[in-house]
mmCIF file of N, CA, C and O in Angstrom:
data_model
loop_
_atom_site.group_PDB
_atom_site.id
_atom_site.type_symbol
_atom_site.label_atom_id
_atom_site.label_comp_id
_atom_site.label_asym_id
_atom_site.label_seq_id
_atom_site.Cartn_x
_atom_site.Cartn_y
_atom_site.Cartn_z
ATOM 1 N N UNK A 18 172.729 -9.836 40.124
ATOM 2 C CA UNK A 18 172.547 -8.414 39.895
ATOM 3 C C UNK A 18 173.491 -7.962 38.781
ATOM 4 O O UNK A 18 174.664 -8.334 38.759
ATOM 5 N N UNK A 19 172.925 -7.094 37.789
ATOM 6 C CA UNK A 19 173.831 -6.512 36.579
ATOM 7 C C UNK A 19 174.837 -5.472 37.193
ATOM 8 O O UNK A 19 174.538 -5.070 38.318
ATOM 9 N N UNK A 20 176.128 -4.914 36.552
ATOM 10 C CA UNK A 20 176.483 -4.455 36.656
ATOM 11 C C UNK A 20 176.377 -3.626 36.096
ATOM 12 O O UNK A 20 176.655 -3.824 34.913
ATOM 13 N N UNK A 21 175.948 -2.213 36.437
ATOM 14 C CA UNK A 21 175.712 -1.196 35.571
ATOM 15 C C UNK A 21 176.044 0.183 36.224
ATOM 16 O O UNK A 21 176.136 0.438 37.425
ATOM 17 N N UNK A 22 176.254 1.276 34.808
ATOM 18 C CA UNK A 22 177.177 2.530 35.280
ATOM 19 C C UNK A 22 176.077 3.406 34.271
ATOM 20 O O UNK A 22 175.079 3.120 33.608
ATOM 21 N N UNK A 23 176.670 4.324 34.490
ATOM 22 C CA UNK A 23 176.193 5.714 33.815
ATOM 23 C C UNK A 23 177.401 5.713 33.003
ATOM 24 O O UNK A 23 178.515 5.391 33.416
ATOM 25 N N UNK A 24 177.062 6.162 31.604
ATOM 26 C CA UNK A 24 177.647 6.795 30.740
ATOM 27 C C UNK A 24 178.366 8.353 30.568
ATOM 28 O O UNK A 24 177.752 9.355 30.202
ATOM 29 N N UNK A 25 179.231 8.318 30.782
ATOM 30 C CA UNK A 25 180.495 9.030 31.245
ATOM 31 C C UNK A 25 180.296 9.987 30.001
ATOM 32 O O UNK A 25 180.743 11.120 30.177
ATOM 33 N N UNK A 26 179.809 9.782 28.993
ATOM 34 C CA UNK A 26 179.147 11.747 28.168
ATOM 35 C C UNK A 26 178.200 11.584 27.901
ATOM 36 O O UNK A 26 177.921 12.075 26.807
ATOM 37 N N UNK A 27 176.863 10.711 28.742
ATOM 38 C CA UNK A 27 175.298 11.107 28.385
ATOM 39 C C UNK A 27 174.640 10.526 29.683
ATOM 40 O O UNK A 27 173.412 10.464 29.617
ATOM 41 N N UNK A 28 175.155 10.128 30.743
ATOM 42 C CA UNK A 28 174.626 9.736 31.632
ATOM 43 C C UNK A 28 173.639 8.529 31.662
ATOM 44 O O UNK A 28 173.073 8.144 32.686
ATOM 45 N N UNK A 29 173.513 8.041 30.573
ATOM 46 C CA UNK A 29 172.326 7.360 30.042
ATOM 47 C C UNK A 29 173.208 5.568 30.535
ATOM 48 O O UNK A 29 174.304 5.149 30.163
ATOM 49 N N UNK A 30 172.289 4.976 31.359
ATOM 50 C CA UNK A 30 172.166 4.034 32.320
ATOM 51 C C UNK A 30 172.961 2.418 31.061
ATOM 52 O O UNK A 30 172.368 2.071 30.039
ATOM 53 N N UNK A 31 173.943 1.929 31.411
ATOM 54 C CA UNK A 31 174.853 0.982 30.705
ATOM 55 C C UNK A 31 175.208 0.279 31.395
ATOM 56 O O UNK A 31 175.168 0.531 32.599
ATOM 57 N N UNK A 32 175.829 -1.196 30.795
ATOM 58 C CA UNK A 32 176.426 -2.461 30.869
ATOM 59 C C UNK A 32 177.977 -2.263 31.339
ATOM 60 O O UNK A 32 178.796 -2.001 30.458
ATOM 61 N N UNK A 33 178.380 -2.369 32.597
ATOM 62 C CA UNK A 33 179.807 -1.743 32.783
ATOM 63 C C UNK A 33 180.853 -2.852 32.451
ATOM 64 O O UNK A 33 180.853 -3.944 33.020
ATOM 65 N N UNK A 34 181.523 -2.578 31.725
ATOM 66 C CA UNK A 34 182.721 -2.908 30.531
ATOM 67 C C UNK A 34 184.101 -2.415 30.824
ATOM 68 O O UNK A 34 184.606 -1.415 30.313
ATOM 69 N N UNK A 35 184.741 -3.318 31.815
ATOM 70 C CA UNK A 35 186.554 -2.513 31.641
ATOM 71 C C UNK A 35 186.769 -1.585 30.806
ATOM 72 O O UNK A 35 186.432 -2.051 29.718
ATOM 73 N N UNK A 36 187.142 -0.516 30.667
ATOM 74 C CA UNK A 36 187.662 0.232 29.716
ATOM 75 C C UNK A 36 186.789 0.749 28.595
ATOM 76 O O UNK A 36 187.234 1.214 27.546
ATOM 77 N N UNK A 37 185.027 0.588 29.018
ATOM 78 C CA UNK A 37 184.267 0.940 27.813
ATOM 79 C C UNK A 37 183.472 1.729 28.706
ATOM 80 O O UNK A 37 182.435 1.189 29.092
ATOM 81 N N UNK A 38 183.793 3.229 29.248
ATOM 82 C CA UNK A 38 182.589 3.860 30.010
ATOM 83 C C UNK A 38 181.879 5.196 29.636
ATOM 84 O O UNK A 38 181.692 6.273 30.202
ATOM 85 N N UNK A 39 181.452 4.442 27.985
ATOM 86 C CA UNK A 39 180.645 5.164 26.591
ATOM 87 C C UNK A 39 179.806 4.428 26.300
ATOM 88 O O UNK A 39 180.188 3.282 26.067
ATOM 89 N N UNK A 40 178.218 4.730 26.170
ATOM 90 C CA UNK A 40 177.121 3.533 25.904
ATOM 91 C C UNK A 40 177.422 3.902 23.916
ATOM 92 O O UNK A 40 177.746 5.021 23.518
ATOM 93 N N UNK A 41 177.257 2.945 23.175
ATOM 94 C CA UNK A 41 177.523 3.004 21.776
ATOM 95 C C UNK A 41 178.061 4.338 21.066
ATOM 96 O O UNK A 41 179.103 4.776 20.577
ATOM 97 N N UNK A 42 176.492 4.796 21.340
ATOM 98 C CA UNK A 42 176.378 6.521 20.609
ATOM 99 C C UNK A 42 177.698 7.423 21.121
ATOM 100 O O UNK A 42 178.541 8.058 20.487
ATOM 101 N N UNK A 43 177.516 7.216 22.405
ATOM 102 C CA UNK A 43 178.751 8.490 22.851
ATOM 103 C C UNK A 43 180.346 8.064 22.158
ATOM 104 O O UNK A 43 181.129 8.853 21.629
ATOM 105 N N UNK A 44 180.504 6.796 22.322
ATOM 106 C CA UNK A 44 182.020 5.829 21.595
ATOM 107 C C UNK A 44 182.100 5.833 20.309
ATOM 108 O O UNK A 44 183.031 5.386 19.639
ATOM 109 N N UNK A 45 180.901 6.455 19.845
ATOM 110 C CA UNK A 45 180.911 6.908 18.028
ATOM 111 C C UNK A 45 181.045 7.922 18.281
ATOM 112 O O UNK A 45 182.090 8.310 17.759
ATOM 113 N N UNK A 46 180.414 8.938 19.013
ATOM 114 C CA UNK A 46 181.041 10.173 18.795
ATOM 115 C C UNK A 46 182.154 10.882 19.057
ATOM 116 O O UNK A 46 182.518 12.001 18.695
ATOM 117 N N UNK A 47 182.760 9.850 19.916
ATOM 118 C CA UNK A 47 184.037 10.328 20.268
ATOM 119 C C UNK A 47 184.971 9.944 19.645
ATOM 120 O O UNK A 47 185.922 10.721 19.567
ATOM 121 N N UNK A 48 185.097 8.250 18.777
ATOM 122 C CA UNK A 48 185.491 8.377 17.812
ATOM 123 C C UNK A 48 185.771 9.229 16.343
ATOM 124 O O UNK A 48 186.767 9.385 15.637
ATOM 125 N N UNK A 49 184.707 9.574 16.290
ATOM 126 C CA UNK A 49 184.580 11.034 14.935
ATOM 127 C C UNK A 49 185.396 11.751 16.131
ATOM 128 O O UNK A 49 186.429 11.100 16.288
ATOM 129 N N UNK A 50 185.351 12.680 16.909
ATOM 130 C CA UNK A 50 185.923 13.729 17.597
ATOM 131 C C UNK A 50 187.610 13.228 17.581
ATOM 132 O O UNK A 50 188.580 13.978 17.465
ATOM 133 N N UNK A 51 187.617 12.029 17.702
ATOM 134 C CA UNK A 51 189.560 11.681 16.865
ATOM 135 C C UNK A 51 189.729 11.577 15.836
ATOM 136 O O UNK A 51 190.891 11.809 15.501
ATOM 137 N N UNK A 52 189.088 11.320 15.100
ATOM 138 C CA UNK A 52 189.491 11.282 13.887
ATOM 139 C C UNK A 52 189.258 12.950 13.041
ATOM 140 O O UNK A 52 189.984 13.443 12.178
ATOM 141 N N UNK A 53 188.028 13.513 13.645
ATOM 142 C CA UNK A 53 188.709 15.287 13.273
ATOM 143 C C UNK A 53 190.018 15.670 13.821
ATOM 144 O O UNK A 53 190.791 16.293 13.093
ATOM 145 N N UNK A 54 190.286 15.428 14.783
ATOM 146 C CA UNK A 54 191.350 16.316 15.459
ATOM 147 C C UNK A 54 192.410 15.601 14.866
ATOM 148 O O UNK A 54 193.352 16.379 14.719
ATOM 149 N N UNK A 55 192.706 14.373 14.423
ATOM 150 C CA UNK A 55 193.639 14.052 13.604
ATOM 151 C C UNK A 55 193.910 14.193 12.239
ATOM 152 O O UNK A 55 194.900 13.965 11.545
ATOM 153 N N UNK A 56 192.817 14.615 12.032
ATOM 154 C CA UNK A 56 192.719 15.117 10.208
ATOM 155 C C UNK A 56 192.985 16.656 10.478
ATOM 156 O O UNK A 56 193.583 17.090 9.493
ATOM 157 N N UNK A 57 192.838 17.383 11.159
ATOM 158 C CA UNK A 57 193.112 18.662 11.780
ATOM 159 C C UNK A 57 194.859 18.923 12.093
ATOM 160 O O UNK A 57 195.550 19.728 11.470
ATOM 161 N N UNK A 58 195.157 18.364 12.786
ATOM 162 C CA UNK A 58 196.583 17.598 13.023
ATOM 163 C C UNK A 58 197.636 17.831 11.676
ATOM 164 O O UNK A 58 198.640 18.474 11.371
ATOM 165 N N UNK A 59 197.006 17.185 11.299
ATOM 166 C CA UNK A 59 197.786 16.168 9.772
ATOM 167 C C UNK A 59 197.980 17.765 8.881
ATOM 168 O O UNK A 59 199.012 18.409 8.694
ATOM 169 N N UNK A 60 196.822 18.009 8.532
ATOM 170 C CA UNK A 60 196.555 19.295 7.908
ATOM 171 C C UNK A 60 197.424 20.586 8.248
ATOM 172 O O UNK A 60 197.875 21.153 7.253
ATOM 173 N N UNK A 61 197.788 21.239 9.688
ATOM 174 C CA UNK A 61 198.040 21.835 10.388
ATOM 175 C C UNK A 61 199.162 21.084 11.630
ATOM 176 O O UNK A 61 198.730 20.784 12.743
ATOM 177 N N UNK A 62 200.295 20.904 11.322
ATOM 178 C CA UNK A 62 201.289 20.255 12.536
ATOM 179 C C UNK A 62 201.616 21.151 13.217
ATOM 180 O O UNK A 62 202.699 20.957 13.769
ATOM 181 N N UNK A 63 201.190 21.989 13.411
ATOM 182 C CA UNK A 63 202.261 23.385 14.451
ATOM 183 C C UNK A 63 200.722 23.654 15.315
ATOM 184 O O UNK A 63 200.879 24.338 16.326
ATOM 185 N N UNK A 64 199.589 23.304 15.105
ATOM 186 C CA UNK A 64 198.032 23.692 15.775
ATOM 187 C C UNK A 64 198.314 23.391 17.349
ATOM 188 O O UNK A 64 198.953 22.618 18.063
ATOM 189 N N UNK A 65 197.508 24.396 17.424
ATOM 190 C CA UNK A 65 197.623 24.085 18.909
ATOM 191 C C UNK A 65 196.212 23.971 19.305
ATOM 192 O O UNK A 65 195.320 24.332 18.536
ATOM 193 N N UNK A 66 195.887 23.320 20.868
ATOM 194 C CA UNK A 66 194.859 23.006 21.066
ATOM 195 C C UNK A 66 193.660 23.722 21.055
ATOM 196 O O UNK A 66 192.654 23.165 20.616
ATOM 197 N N UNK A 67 193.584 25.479 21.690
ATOM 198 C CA UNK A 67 192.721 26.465 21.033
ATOM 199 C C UNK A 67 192.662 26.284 19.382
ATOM 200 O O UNK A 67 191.541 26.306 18.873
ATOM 201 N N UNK A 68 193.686 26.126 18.621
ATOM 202 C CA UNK A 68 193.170 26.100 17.275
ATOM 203 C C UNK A 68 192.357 24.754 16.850
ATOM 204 O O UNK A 68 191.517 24.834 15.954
ATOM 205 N N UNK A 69 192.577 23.703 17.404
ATOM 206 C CA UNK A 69 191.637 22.591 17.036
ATOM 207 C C UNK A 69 190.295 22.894 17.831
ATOM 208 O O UNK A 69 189.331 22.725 17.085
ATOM 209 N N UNK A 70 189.902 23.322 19.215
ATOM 210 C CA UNK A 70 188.728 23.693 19.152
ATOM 211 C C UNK A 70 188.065 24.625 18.752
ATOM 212 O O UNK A 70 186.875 24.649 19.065
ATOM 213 N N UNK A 71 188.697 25.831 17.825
ATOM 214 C CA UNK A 71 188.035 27.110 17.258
ATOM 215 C C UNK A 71 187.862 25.876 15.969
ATOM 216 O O UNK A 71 186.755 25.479 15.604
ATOM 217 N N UNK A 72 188.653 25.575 15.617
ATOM 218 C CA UNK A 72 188.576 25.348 13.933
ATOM 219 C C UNK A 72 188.133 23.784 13.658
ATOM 220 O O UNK A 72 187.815 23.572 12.488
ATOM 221 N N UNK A 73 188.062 22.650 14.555
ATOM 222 C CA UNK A 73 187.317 21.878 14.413
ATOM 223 C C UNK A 73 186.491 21.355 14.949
ATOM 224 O O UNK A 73 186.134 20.181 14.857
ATOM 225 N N UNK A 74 185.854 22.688 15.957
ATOM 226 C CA UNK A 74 184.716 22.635 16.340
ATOM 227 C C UNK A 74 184.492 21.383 17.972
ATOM 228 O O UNK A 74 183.415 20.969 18.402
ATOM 229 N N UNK A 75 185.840 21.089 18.511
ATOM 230 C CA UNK A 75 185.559 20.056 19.585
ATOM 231 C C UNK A 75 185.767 20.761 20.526
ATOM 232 O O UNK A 75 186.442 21.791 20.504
ATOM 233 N N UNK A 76 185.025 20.130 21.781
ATOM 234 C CA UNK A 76 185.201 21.105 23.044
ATOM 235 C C UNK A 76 186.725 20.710 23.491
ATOM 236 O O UNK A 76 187.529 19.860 23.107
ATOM 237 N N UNK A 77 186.736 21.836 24.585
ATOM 238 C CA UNK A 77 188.387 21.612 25.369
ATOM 239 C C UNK A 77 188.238 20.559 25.940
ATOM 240 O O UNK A 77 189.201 19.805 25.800
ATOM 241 N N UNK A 78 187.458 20.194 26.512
ATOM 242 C CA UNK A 78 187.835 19.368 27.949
ATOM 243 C C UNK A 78 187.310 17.753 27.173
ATOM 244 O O UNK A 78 187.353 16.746 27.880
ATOM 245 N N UNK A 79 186.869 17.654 25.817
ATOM 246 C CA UNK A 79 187.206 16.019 25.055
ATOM 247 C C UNK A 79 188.375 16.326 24.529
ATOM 248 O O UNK A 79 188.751 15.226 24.123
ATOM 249 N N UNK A 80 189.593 17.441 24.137
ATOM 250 C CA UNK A 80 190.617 17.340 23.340
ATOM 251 C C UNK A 80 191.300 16.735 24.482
ATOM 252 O O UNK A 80 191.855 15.645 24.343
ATOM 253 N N UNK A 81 191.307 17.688 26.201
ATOM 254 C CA UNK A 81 192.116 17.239 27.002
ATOM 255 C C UNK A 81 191.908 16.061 27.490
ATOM 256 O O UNK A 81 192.877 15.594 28.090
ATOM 257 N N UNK A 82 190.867 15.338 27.437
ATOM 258 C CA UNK A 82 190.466 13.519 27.858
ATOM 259 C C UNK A 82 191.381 12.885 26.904
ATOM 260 O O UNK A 82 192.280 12.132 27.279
ATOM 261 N N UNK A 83 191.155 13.192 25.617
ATOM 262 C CA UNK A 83 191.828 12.600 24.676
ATOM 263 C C UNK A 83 193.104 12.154 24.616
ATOM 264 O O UNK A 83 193.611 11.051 24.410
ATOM 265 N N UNK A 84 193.475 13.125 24.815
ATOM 266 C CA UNK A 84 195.342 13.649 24.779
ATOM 267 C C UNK A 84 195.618 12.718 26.463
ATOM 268 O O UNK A 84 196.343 11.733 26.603
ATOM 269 N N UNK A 85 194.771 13.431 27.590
ATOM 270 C CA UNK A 85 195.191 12.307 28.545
ATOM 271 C C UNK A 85 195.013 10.776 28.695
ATOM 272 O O UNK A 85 195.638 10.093 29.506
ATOM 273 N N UNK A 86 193.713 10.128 27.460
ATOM 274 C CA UNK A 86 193.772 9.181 27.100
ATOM 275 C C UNK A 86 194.750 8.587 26.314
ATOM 276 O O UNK A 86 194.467 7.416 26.059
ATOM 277 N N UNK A 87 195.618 8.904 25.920
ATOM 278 C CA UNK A 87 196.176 8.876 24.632
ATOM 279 C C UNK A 87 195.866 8.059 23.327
ATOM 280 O O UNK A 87 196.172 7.071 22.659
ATOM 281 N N UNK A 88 195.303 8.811 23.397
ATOM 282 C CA UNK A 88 194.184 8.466 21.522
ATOM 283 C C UNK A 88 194.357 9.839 20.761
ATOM 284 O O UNK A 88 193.884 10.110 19.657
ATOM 285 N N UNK A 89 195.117 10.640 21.553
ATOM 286 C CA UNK A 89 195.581 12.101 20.494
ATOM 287 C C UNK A 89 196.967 12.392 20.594
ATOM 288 O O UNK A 89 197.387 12.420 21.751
ATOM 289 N N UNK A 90 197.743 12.602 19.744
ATOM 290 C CA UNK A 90 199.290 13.364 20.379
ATOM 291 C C UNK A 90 199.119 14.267 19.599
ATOM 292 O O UNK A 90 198.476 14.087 18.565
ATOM 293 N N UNK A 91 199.792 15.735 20.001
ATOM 294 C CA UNK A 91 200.129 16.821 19.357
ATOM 295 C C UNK A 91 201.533 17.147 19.674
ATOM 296 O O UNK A 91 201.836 17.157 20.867
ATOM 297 N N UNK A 92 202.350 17.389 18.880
ATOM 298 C CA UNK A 92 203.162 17.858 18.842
ATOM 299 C C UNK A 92 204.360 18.701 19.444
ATOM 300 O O UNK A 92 205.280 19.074 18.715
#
């Protein structure tokens, strides 16, 4: 029997992977969603997290996965 999960930002039915619980598409997009908020960052060092989701457009609750992932630090 396969092991398989739901995709943790599309629900869409996947291959379960230690530490991979994003089917492709969503792990690209969440990649881009770090790499704005770090070009956002860089640009702006004093931003705070309302200002990265007004101004680069990411929701709250992927900045706060992020940051509790740590794949983001702010300042």
């Amino acid at each position: 029997m396969l092991n398989v999960e739901n995709c943790k930002g599309c629900g869409k039915l996947i291959l379960r992977k230690p530490g991979h619980p994003f089917c492709p598409a969503c792990a690209a997009s969440r990649a881009e969603e770090v790499r704005r908020i770090k070009h956002y960052v860089l640009r702006h060092p004093s931003a705070t997290i309302l200002d990265i989701h007004r101004n680069a457009g990411i929701p709250l609750k992927a900045i706060h996965e992020l940051i509790r992932e740590d794949r983001v630090q702010l300042q």
